[in-house]
């Protein structure tokens, strides 16, 4: 189950990667017409509507993206099956259809539940069912008179049948689930700024196991009626509330743009003198990625496993930042992550209130992270990068040229125990995700020598290698060699 949840988290990155396009279109639109929200400019309305087409259909994108991402060979027929699955369940469980099946008018709570059936949770479920059908039936051979429907053509048919059964179950289960989800969302929303802080704390705490993506879906999308990201970019009729919408995003900006770069400086200054040159290059690149794009894993995985105490500190500081931003109503939003690009794009959105104070808080957070990390590293002699008493990489340190994916791939294969130890390889936005025969054959030092920021081994046959935002190029090169 744990492994499968990780796989879903990885698959979610496919549809989520579309969000920056929506943020770009809508951000420019709101810049053009910050008062009328598209009502006073045809061009602004055009751009905002184009971006809203993505935001408003995230549940559909989830169905297609998750099915594609979970399919064993990422085939397009799996994505098509995800679309079929979503169309079947949302049609069968629409209020009108359900009312006809029950032979009566729906109660207010039932109507609300089935009215909201086309949500991201159902999208994810549709994608999972479609991927399972694809992985099981994509190579099935039927008798000659049905041969046309064999293999991949069979998958959408099987998926449709499976979703009829799932719809029959959800006919009775969904109203109960929906009531529970609404109760959960209401509880969190009722905690106000403190609830945002709890979310921020657990968001960072789940980074090592990759389960922060499903958690994000609860608060950013329309699973429990919070839909913070969707409402932020949704315009005047999107359900947002000025002074509230954005509270589950805003507090990340001070941490990702300023706090973690401060942590990089602390780790650099705390490194042994002979190792600082090597640490400098790593930390500068990681800090820039965090500040500019909001991609933080290269930094976080440099200390998560060698100094778990710093992860707890990092999660706590993130929660505090979320509480401060929500309490003071300093709000901004993002389409991808809390970096400079998204901050700039979101400033013209009507729900972005006091966003400039996030920069002021960020400057404070830079020094907070620097001094707090420095204190804990020195006080407890934490083995952050460059503090190793015996640096296992120093003798064979490589100077890799940018884009030298072949050399990295060769080194990674060797570090992973050779071709014979690798059974499958995939990647998400920053990590290689691998199935291997034996993780004890993996050499962490060899992988780090060739550019890995960190290595995670969830089980004896599963491994993740943190590479950074250009991981796809390394993954593609390794796949060619395998």
Short mmCIF file of C-alpha atoms in Angstrom, two decimals:
data_model
loop_
_atom_site.label_atom_id
_atom_site.label_comp_id
_atom_site.label_asym_id
_atom_site.label_seq_id
_atom_site.Cartn_x
_atom_site.Cartn_y
_atom_site.Cartn_z
CA UNK A 1 0.00 0.00 0.00
CA UNK A 2 2.81 2.40 0.93
CA UNK A 3 4.57 1.73 -2.37
CA UNK A 4 1.36 2.24 -4.33
CA UNK A 5 0.63 5.55 -2.58
CA UNK A 6 4.11 6.69 -3.58
CA UNK A 7 3.36 5.69 -7.17
CA UNK A 8 0.16 7.73 -7.13
CA UNK A 9 2.08 10.68 -5.74
CA UNK A 10 4.52 10.38 -8.65
CA UNK A 11 1.69 10.07 -11.18
CA UNK A 12 0.01 13.21 -9.80
CA UNK A 13 3.00 15.26 -10.93
CA UNK A 14 1.96 14.77 -14.56
CA UNK A 15 -1.30 16.77 -14.35
CA UNK A 16 0.13 19.15 -11.73
CA UNK A 17 2.90 20.04 -14.20
CA UNK A 18 0.20 21.63 -16.38
CA UNK A 19 -0.64 24.21 -13.71
CA UNK A 20 2.20 26.64 -14.52
CA UNK A 21 0.60 27.21 -17.93
CA UNK A 22 -2.63 28.23 -16.20
CA UNK A 23 -0.76 30.45 -13.77
CA UNK A 24 1.10 32.16 -16.63
CA UNK A 25 -2.04 32.85 -18.66
CA UNK A 26 -4.15 34.03 -15.74
CA UNK A 27 -1.31 35.95 -14.10
CA UNK A 28 -0.74 38.00 -17.26
CA UNK A 29 -4.49 38.48 -17.62
CA UNK A 30 -4.82 39.85 -14.10
CA UNK A 31 -1.81 42.13 -14.68
CA UNK A 32 -3.56 43.60 -17.73
CA UNK A 33 -6.86 44.11 -15.91
CA UNK A 34 -6.32 44.02 -12.13
CA UNK A 35 -9.57 45.90 -11.40
CA UNK A 36 -12.07 44.37 -13.77
CA UNK A 37 -10.64 40.82 -13.56
CA UNK A 38 -11.11 40.55 -17.33
CA UNK A 39 -14.32 42.58 -17.40
CA UNK A 40 -12.67 45.69 -18.82
CA UNK A 41 -10.24 44.13 -21.31
CA UNK A 42 -10.97 41.62 -24.04
CA UNK A 43 -7.34 40.45 -24.06
CA UNK A 44 -7.33 39.96 -20.28
CA UNK A 45 -10.62 38.05 -20.47
CA UNK A 46 -9.18 35.87 -23.23
CA UNK A 47 -6.08 34.97 -21.19
CA UNK A 48 -7.94 34.45 -17.91
CA UNK A 49 -10.51 32.22 -19.60
CA UNK A 50 -7.74 30.20 -21.26
CA UNK A 51 -6.06 29.62 -17.90
CA UNK A 52 -9.38 28.84 -16.21
CA UNK A 53 -9.95 26.09 -18.78
CA UNK A 54 -7.06 24.25 -17.13
CA UNK A 55 -7.90 25.06 -13.50
CA UNK A 56 -11.59 24.20 -13.92
CA UNK A 57 -10.83 20.80 -15.42
CA UNK A 58 -8.19 19.56 -12.99
CA UNK A 59 -10.30 16.52 -12.06
CA UNK A 60 -10.34 15.45 -15.70
CA UNK A 61 -6.60 16.07 -16.01
CA UNK A 62 -6.07 13.95 -12.90
CA UNK A 63 -8.01 11.06 -14.44
CA UNK A 64 -5.95 11.14 -17.62
CA UNK A 65 -2.61 11.96 -15.98
CA UNK A 66 -2.81 9.39 -13.19
CA UNK A 67 -3.84 6.64 -15.61
CA UNK A 68 -0.93 7.51 -17.89
CA UNK A 69 1.54 7.79 -15.01
CA UNK A 70 0.59 4.49 -13.39
CA UNK A 71 0.50 2.49 -16.62
CA UNK A 72 3.48 0.15 -16.82
CA UNK A 73 4.71 1.60 -20.10
CA UNK A 74 3.00 5.03 -20.00
CA UNK A 75 0.90 4.20 -23.05
CA UNK A 76 -1.70 6.58 -24.48
CA UNK A 77 -4.47 3.98 -24.36
CA UNK A 78 -4.21 4.04 -20.58
CA UNK A 79 -4.79 7.81 -20.64
CA UNK A 80 -7.80 7.31 -22.93
CA UNK A 81 -9.12 4.71 -20.49
CA UNK A 82 -8.76 7.22 -17.66
CA UNK A 83 -10.96 9.61 -19.61
CA UNK A 84 -13.51 6.84 -20.19
CA UNK A 85 -13.52 5.94 -16.50
CA UNK A 86 -14.12 9.54 -15.45
CA UNK A 87 -16.93 10.04 -17.98
CA UNK A 88 -18.70 6.84 -16.89
CA UNK A 89 -18.72 7.51 -13.14
CA UNK A 90 -19.53 11.22 -13.38
CA UNK A 91 -22.41 10.50 -15.75
CA UNK A 92 -23.85 7.62 -13.74
CA UNK A 93 -23.57 9.52 -10.46
CA UNK A 94 -24.89 12.88 -11.63
CA UNK A 95 -27.81 14.12 -9.45
CA UNK A 96 -30.38 13.59 -12.21
CA UNK A 97 -29.30 10.00 -12.90
CA UNK A 98 -29.09 9.11 -9.22
CA UNK A 99 -32.53 10.58 -8.59
CA UNK A 100 -33.93 8.40 -11.39
CA UNK A 101 -32.21 5.30 -10.00
CA UNK A 102 -33.56 5.95 -6.50
CA UNK A 103 -37.01 6.80 -7.87
CA UNK A 104 -37.27 9.84 -5.61
CA UNK A 105 -36.01 13.33 -5.04
CA UNK A 106 -32.59 13.50 -3.41
CA UNK A 107 -32.18 15.01 0.02
CA UNK A 108 -30.20 18.24 0.29
CA UNK A 109 -27.07 16.43 1.51
CA UNK A 110 -27.34 13.74 -1.17
CA UNK A 111 -27.83 16.32 -3.90
CA UNK A 112 -24.78 18.28 -2.75
CA UNK A 113 -22.66 15.12 -2.69
CA UNK A 114 -23.58 13.97 -6.18
CA UNK A 115 -23.45 17.50 -7.55
CA UNK A 116 -19.76 17.51 -6.57
CA UNK A 117 -18.98 14.08 -8.02
CA UNK A 118 -16.68 15.50 -10.74
CA UNK A 119 -13.89 16.28 -8.28
CA UNK A 120 -10.17 15.50 -8.11
CA UNK A 121 -10.64 12.49 -5.84
CA UNK A 122 -12.89 10.86 -8.42
CA UNK A 123 -10.37 11.86 -11.08
CA UNK A 124 -7.58 10.10 -9.20
CA UNK A 125 -9.80 7.04 -8.61
CA UNK A 126 -10.67 6.91 -12.31
CA UNK A 127 -6.99 7.06 -13.23
CA UNK A 128 -6.10 4.28 -10.78
CA UNK A 129 -8.85 1.97 -12.09
CA UNK A 130 -7.87 2.65 -15.71
CA UNK A 131 -4.18 1.99 -15.00
CA UNK A 132 -4.99 -1.27 -13.21
CA UNK A 133 -7.08 -2.36 -16.19
CA UNK A 134 -4.30 -1.43 -18.59
CA UNK A 135 -1.59 -3.22 -16.64
CA UNK A 136 -3.74 -6.35 -16.41
CA UNK A 137 -5.43 -6.55 -19.84
CA UNK A 138 -3.27 -4.64 -22.33
CA UNK A 139 -1.77 -7.89 -23.66
CA UNK A 140 -4.89 -10.05 -23.47
CA UNK A 141 -5.69 -12.03 -26.65
CA UNK A 142 -9.36 -12.68 -27.48
CA UNK A 143 -10.79 -15.36 -29.82
CA UNK A 144 -10.46 -14.67 -33.55
CA UNK A 145 -13.98 -13.29 -34.01
CA UNK A 146 -13.19 -10.70 -31.34
CA UNK A 147 -9.53 -10.25 -32.22
CA UNK A 148 -10.03 -6.60 -33.17
CA UNK A 149 -10.71 -5.82 -29.50
CA UNK A 150 -7.64 -7.63 -28.19
CA UNK A 151 -4.75 -6.00 -26.35
CA UNK A 152 -4.86 -2.27 -25.78
CA UNK A 153 -8.24 -1.86 -27.49
CA UNK A 154 -9.72 -4.04 -24.77
CA UNK A 155 -8.61 -1.74 -21.96
CA UNK A 156 -11.19 1.08 -22.38
CA UNK A 157 -13.95 -1.54 -22.58
CA UNK A 158 -12.81 -3.28 -19.42
CA UNK A 159 -12.37 0.10 -17.74
CA UNK A 160 -15.91 1.15 -18.60
CA UNK A 161 -17.28 -2.10 -17.17
CA UNK A 162 -15.19 -1.74 -14.03
CA UNK A 163 -16.39 1.82 -13.50
CA UNK A 164 -20.02 0.70 -13.76
CA UNK A 165 -19.34 -1.58 -10.79
CA UNK A 166 -17.44 1.15 -8.95
CA UNK A 167 -20.31 3.55 -9.62
CA UNK A 168 -22.75 1.04 -8.14
CA UNK A 169 -20.68 0.94 -4.95
CA UNK A 170 -20.24 4.73 -4.82
CA UNK A 171 -23.97 5.19 -5.29
CA UNK A 172 -24.27 4.31 -1.60
CA UNK A 173 -20.76 5.00 -0.32
CA UNK A 174 -20.09 8.41 -1.83
CA UNK A 175 -22.61 10.45 0.23
CA UNK A 176 -21.03 9.05 3.42
CA UNK A 177 -17.48 9.67 2.16
CA UNK A 178 -18.38 13.16 1.01
CA UNK A 179 -19.88 14.03 4.39
CA UNK A 180 -16.69 12.82 6.07
CA UNK A 181 -14.47 14.79 3.71
CA UNK A 182 -16.53 17.93 4.22
CA UNK A 183 -16.30 17.43 7.99
CA UNK A 184 -12.51 17.09 7.73
CA UNK A 185 -12.21 20.18 5.57
CA UNK A 186 -14.53 22.14 7.85
CA UNK A 187 -12.44 21.15 10.88
CA UNK A 188 -9.21 22.30 9.25
CA UNK A 189 -10.81 25.50 7.96
CA UNK A 190 -12.22 26.09 11.45
CA UNK A 191 -8.69 26.08 12.85
CA UNK A 192 -7.88 29.05 10.65
CA UNK A 193 -4.23 30.06 10.64
CA UNK A 194 -3.29 27.23 13.01
CA UNK A 195 -4.81 24.73 10.58
CA UNK A 196 -2.66 26.19 7.80
CA UNK A 197 0.35 25.78 10.08
CA UNK A 198 -0.46 22.12 10.76
CA UNK A 199 -0.73 21.52 7.04
CA UNK A 200 2.63 23.22 6.38
CA UNK A 201 4.30 21.18 9.13
CA UNK A 202 3.11 17.82 7.79
CA UNK A 203 3.73 18.87 4.19
CA UNK A 204 7.47 19.12 4.88
CA UNK A 205 7.55 16.16 7.25
CA UNK A 206 6.23 13.87 4.50
CA UNK A 207 8.85 14.96 1.94
CA UNK A 208 11.19 11.95 2.57
CA UNK A 209 8.52 9.40 1.70
CA UNK A 210 6.93 11.38 -1.12
CA UNK A 211 3.43 11.44 0.39
CA UNK A 212 3.21 15.22 0.50
CA UNK A 213 1.59 15.22 -2.96
CA UNK A 214 -1.62 13.44 -1.84
CA UNK A 215 -1.74 15.76 1.20
CA UNK A 216 -1.41 18.78 -1.08
CA UNK A 217 -4.41 17.59 -3.08
CA UNK A 218 -6.62 17.89 0.00
CA UNK A 219 -5.83 21.56 0.51
CA UNK A 220 -5.03 22.85 -2.96
CA UNK A 221 -7.80 21.18 -4.94
CA UNK A 222 -11.50 20.55 -4.63
CA UNK A 223 -11.47 17.34 -2.56
CA UNK A 224 -12.89 18.71 0.70
CA UNK A 225 -14.24 22.05 -0.49
CA UNK A 226 -11.01 23.92 0.38
CA UNK A 227 -9.66 24.22 -3.21
CA UNK A 228 -7.17 26.92 -2.24
CA UNK A 229 -5.19 26.84 -5.48
CA UNK A 230 -8.26 26.55 -7.70
CA UNK A 231 -10.08 29.37 -5.93
CA UNK A 232 -7.03 31.63 -5.99
CA UNK A 233 -6.79 31.49 -9.76
CA UNK A 234 -10.52 31.14 -10.34
CA UNK A 235 -11.47 34.81 -10.57
CA UNK A 236 -14.48 36.54 -9.03
CA UNK A 237 -16.83 33.62 -9.57
CA UNK A 238 -14.37 30.90 -8.55
CA UNK A 239 -15.42 30.64 -4.91
CA UNK A 240 -12.48 32.52 -3.42
CA UNK A 241 -12.66 34.92 -0.48
CA UNK A 242 -10.33 37.91 -0.23
CA UNK A 243 -8.39 37.69 3.03
CA UNK A 244 -8.74 33.91 3.18
CA UNK A 245 -7.98 32.30 -0.17
CA UNK A 246 -4.26 31.56 -0.46
CA UNK A 247 -3.63 30.67 3.18
CA UNK A 248 -2.50 27.14 2.27
CA UNK A 249 0.09 28.45 -0.20
CA UNK A 250 1.38 31.85 0.94
CA UNK A 251 3.52 30.69 3.88
CA UNK A 252 5.67 28.54 1.59
CA UNK A 253 7.16 31.56 -0.20
CA UNK A 254 9.33 32.82 2.70
CA UNK A 255 10.61 29.27 3.27
CA UNK A 256 11.38 28.27 -0.31
CA UNK A 257 12.63 31.62 -1.61
CA UNK A 258 14.62 32.69 1.44
CA UNK A 259 14.66 30.20 4.32
CA UNK A 260 16.18 27.22 2.54
CA UNK A 261 18.84 29.34 0.78
CA UNK A 262 19.73 30.50 4.30
CA UNK A 263 20.06 26.85 5.29
CA UNK A 264 22.38 26.36 2.30
CA UNK A 265 24.61 29.16 3.54
CA UNK A 266 24.66 27.61 7.01
CA UNK A 267 25.66 24.19 5.66
CA UNK A 268 28.35 25.78 3.51
CA UNK A 269 29.80 27.78 6.42
CA UNK A 270 29.68 24.72 8.70
CA UNK A 271 31.48 22.48 6.20
CA UNK A 272 35.10 21.52 6.82
CA UNK A 273 37.47 24.04 5.11
CA UNK A 274 38.87 21.44 2.71
CA UNK A 275 35.35 20.52 1.55
CA UNK A 276 33.86 23.99 1.14
CA UNK A 277 34.72 24.35 -2.54
CA UNK A 278 32.78 21.21 -3.39
CA UNK A 279 29.85 22.12 -1.09
CA UNK A 280 29.74 25.65 -2.51
CA UNK A 281 28.84 24.51 -6.02
CA UNK A 282 26.13 22.16 -4.81
CA UNK A 283 24.55 24.64 -2.44
CA UNK A 284 24.57 27.59 -4.84
CA UNK A 285 22.78 25.57 -7.53
CA UNK A 286 20.26 24.16 -5.04
CA UNK A 287 19.60 27.57 -3.45
CA UNK A 288 19.01 29.20 -6.83
CA UNK A 289 16.56 26.46 -7.85
CA UNK A 290 14.66 26.90 -4.58
CA UNK A 291 14.54 30.72 -4.86
CA UNK A 292 13.65 30.90 -8.54
CA UNK A 293 11.38 27.88 -9.08
CA UNK A 294 10.44 26.64 -5.59
CA UNK A 295 12.05 23.21 -6.17
CA UNK A 296 13.44 22.37 -2.74
CA UNK A 297 14.28 18.66 -2.77
CA UNK A 298 17.98 19.07 -3.72
CA UNK A 299 18.41 21.10 -0.52
CA UNK A 300 16.18 19.03 1.73
CA UNK A 301 17.70 15.72 0.74
CA UNK A 302 21.14 17.03 1.57
CA UNK A 303 20.20 16.95 5.27
CA UNK A 304 17.05 14.85 5.70
CA UNK A 305 18.80 11.53 6.25
CA UNK A 306 22.18 12.61 7.55
CA UNK A 307 20.57 15.01 10.06
CA UNK A 308 16.88 14.13 10.63
CA UNK A 309 16.71 16.68 13.44
CA UNK A 310 17.01 19.42 10.81
CA UNK A 311 13.94 18.03 9.02
CA UNK A 312 11.91 18.50 12.21
CA UNK A 313 13.30 22.04 12.54
CA UNK A 314 12.51 22.75 8.88
CA UNK A 315 8.94 21.42 9.20
CA UNK A 316 8.36 23.47 12.35
CA UNK A 317 9.65 26.68 10.76
CA UNK A 318 7.45 26.03 7.72
CA UNK A 319 4.39 25.63 9.95
CA UNK A 320 5.21 28.88 11.74
CA UNK A 321 5.59 30.71 8.42
CA UNK A 322 2.18 29.41 7.32
CA UNK A 323 0.61 30.60 10.58
CA UNK A 324 2.17 34.08 10.30
CA UNK A 325 1.15 34.55 6.66
CA UNK A 326 -2.41 33.34 7.32
CA UNK A 327 -2.80 35.39 10.49
CA UNK A 328 -1.57 38.60 8.87
CA UNK A 329 -3.43 37.89 5.60
CA UNK A 330 -0.26 38.13 3.52
CA UNK A 331 -1.35 36.02 0.57
CA UNK A 332 0.09 34.92 -2.75
CA UNK A 333 -0.47 31.78 -4.78
CA UNK A 334 1.31 29.52 -7.21
CA UNK A 335 0.68 27.19 -10.10
CA UNK A 336 3.73 25.02 -9.53
CA UNK A 337 5.64 25.94 -6.39
CA UNK A 338 6.48 28.89 -4.18
CA UNK A 339 9.36 30.41 -6.15
CA UNK A 340 10.02 33.86 -7.57
CA UNK A 341 8.32 33.13 -10.90
CA UNK A 342 5.01 32.18 -9.30
CA UNK A 343 5.20 35.04 -6.81
CA UNK A 344 5.56 37.60 -9.59
CA UNK A 345 2.74 36.07 -11.62
CA UNK A 346 0.37 35.97 -8.66
CA UNK A 347 0.83 39.54 -7.44
CA UNK A 348 -1.86 40.94 -9.76
CA UNK A 349 -4.41 38.29 -8.80
CA UNK A 350 -7.17 39.95 -6.73
CA UNK A 351 -6.70 37.49 -3.86
CA UNK A 352 -3.01 38.42 -3.47
CA UNK A 353 -3.18 40.73 -0.45
CA UNK A 354 -0.08 42.07 1.31
CA UNK A 355 2.08 39.77 -0.82
CA UNK A 356 5.08 42.12 -0.53
CA UNK A 357 5.20 41.35 3.21
CA UNK A 358 6.03 37.74 2.30
CA UNK A 359 9.31 39.10 0.94
CA UNK A 360 9.94 40.96 4.20
CA UNK A 361 9.13 37.81 6.17
CA UNK A 362 11.38 35.88 3.79
CA UNK A 363 14.36 38.12 4.49
CA UNK A 364 13.84 37.51 8.22
CA UNK A 365 13.51 33.79 7.51
CA UNK A 366 16.81 33.77 5.64
CA UNK A 367 18.62 34.77 8.82
CA UNK A 368 16.42 32.56 11.03
CA UNK A 369 17.26 29.49 8.94
CA UNK A 370 20.93 30.46 8.78
CA UNK A 371 21.38 30.89 12.52
CA UNK A 372 19.08 28.02 13.59
CA UNK A 373 20.69 25.55 11.19
CA UNK A 374 24.15 26.72 12.16
CA UNK A 375 23.34 26.27 15.85
CA UNK A 376 21.96 22.75 15.50
CA UNK A 377 24.71 21.61 13.11
CA UNK A 378 27.45 22.75 15.49
CA UNK A 379 25.69 21.89 18.76
CA UNK A 380 24.95 18.29 17.78
CA UNK A 381 27.81 17.85 15.30
CA UNK A 382 25.38 16.97 12.52
CA UNK A 383 27.00 15.45 9.45
CA UNK A 384 25.63 17.81 6.82
CA UNK A 385 27.42 18.00 3.45
CA UNK A 386 31.14 18.70 3.84
CA UNK A 387 31.30 17.85 7.56
CA UNK A 388 32.15 14.20 7.03
CA UNK A 389 35.27 13.32 8.98
CA UNK A 390 36.34 11.11 6.10
CA UNK A 391 35.01 12.29 2.78
CA UNK A 392 34.48 9.17 0.68
CA UNK A 393 33.98 11.19 -2.48
CA UNK A 394 37.07 13.37 -2.36
CA UNK A 395 39.42 10.94 -4.07
CA UNK A 396 37.21 10.46 -7.09
CA UNK A 397 35.29 13.75 -7.23
CA UNK A 398 34.13 14.43 -10.79
CA UNK A 399 33.61 17.73 -12.56
CA UNK A 400 30.62 16.92 -14.73
CA UNK A 401 29.72 19.26 -17.55
CA UNK A 402 26.16 20.52 -17.69
CA UNK A 403 24.12 18.18 -19.84
CA UNK A 404 26.59 15.28 -19.61
CA UNK A 405 23.72 12.86 -19.10
CA UNK A 406 25.60 9.90 -20.56
CA UNK A 407 28.37 10.10 -17.97
CA UNK A 408 25.83 10.53 -15.18
CA UNK A 409 23.81 7.57 -16.46
CA UNK A 410 26.88 5.32 -16.61
CA UNK A 411 27.82 6.31 -13.08
CA UNK A 412 24.29 5.86 -11.78
CA UNK A 413 23.98 2.37 -13.28
CA UNK A 414 27.23 1.40 -11.60
CA UNK A 415 26.13 2.98 -8.32
CA UNK A 416 22.82 1.12 -8.48
CA UNK A 417 24.60 -2.22 -8.57
CA UNK A 418 24.84 -2.65 -12.33
CA UNK A 419 22.29 -3.31 -15.04
CA UNK A 420 21.46 -6.75 -13.66
CA UNK A 421 20.30 -5.20 -10.37
CA UNK A 422 17.83 -2.77 -11.98
CA UNK A 423 14.39 -4.22 -12.79
CA UNK A 424 12.52 -1.00 -13.67
CA UNK A 425 13.08 2.75 -13.75
CA UNK A 426 10.78 5.76 -13.79
CA UNK A 427 10.99 9.35 -12.66
CA UNK A 428 8.90 12.12 -11.14
CA UNK A 429 9.78 15.82 -11.20
CA UNK A 430 13.04 15.50 -9.22
CA UNK A 431 13.66 11.81 -8.46
CA UNK A 432 14.53 8.58 -10.20
CA UNK A 433 12.17 5.88 -8.92
CA UNK A 434 13.58 2.40 -9.29
CA UNK A 435 12.77 -1.21 -8.60
CA UNK A 436 15.91 -3.23 -7.93
CA UNK A 437 16.70 -6.78 -6.93
CA UNK A 438 18.65 -5.79 -3.83
CA UNK A 439 19.13 -2.30 -2.38
CA UNK A 440 22.17 -3.46 -0.40
CA UNK A 441 24.07 -3.46 -3.71
CA UNK A 442 23.47 0.29 -4.12
CA UNK A 443 26.45 2.54 -3.40
CA UNK A 444 25.29 5.88 -2.02
CA UNK A 445 28.74 7.41 -2.36
CA UNK A 446 29.00 6.37 -6.02
CA UNK A 447 25.61 7.91 -6.83
CA UNK A 448 26.48 11.15 -5.04
CA UNK A 449 29.79 11.28 -6.91
CA UNK A 450 27.84 11.46 -10.17
CA UNK A 451 25.39 14.14 -9.06
CA UNK A 452 22.77 12.57 -6.77
CA UNK A 453 21.61 14.80 -3.91
CA UNK A 454 20.20 11.96 -1.84
CA UNK A 455 19.07 8.33 -1.89
CA UNK A 456 15.89 6.88 -0.38
CA UNK A 457 15.36 3.14 0.11
CA UNK A 458 11.72 2.54 1.14
CA UNK A 459 12.12 -1.25 0.94
CA UNK A 460 14.62 -3.96 0.01
CA UNK A 461 13.62 -3.71 -3.64
CA UNK A 462 12.68 -0.03 -4.05
CA UNK A 463 14.95 3.01 -4.30
CA UNK A 464 14.68 6.68 -5.14
CA UNK A 465 17.58 8.86 -6.26
CA UNK A 466 17.13 12.62 -5.90
CA UNK A 467 18.66 14.26 -8.98
CA UNK A 468 16.85 17.58 -9.36
CA UNK A 469 14.57 19.16 -11.99
CA UNK A 470 16.55 17.70 -14.94
CA UNK A 471 16.01 14.13 -13.78
CA UNK A 472 14.10 13.18 -16.93
CA UNK A 473 17.24 13.50 -19.08
CA UNK A 474 19.16 11.16 -16.81
CA UNK A 475 16.26 8.70 -16.69
CA UNK A 476 15.94 8.67 -20.49
CA UNK A 477 19.68 8.00 -20.88
CA UNK A 478 19.59 5.13 -18.36
CA UNK A 479 16.58 3.62 -20.13
CA UNK A 480 18.49 3.65 -23.42
CA UNK A 481 21.38 1.78 -21.79
CA UNK A 482 19.12 -0.77 -20.18
#
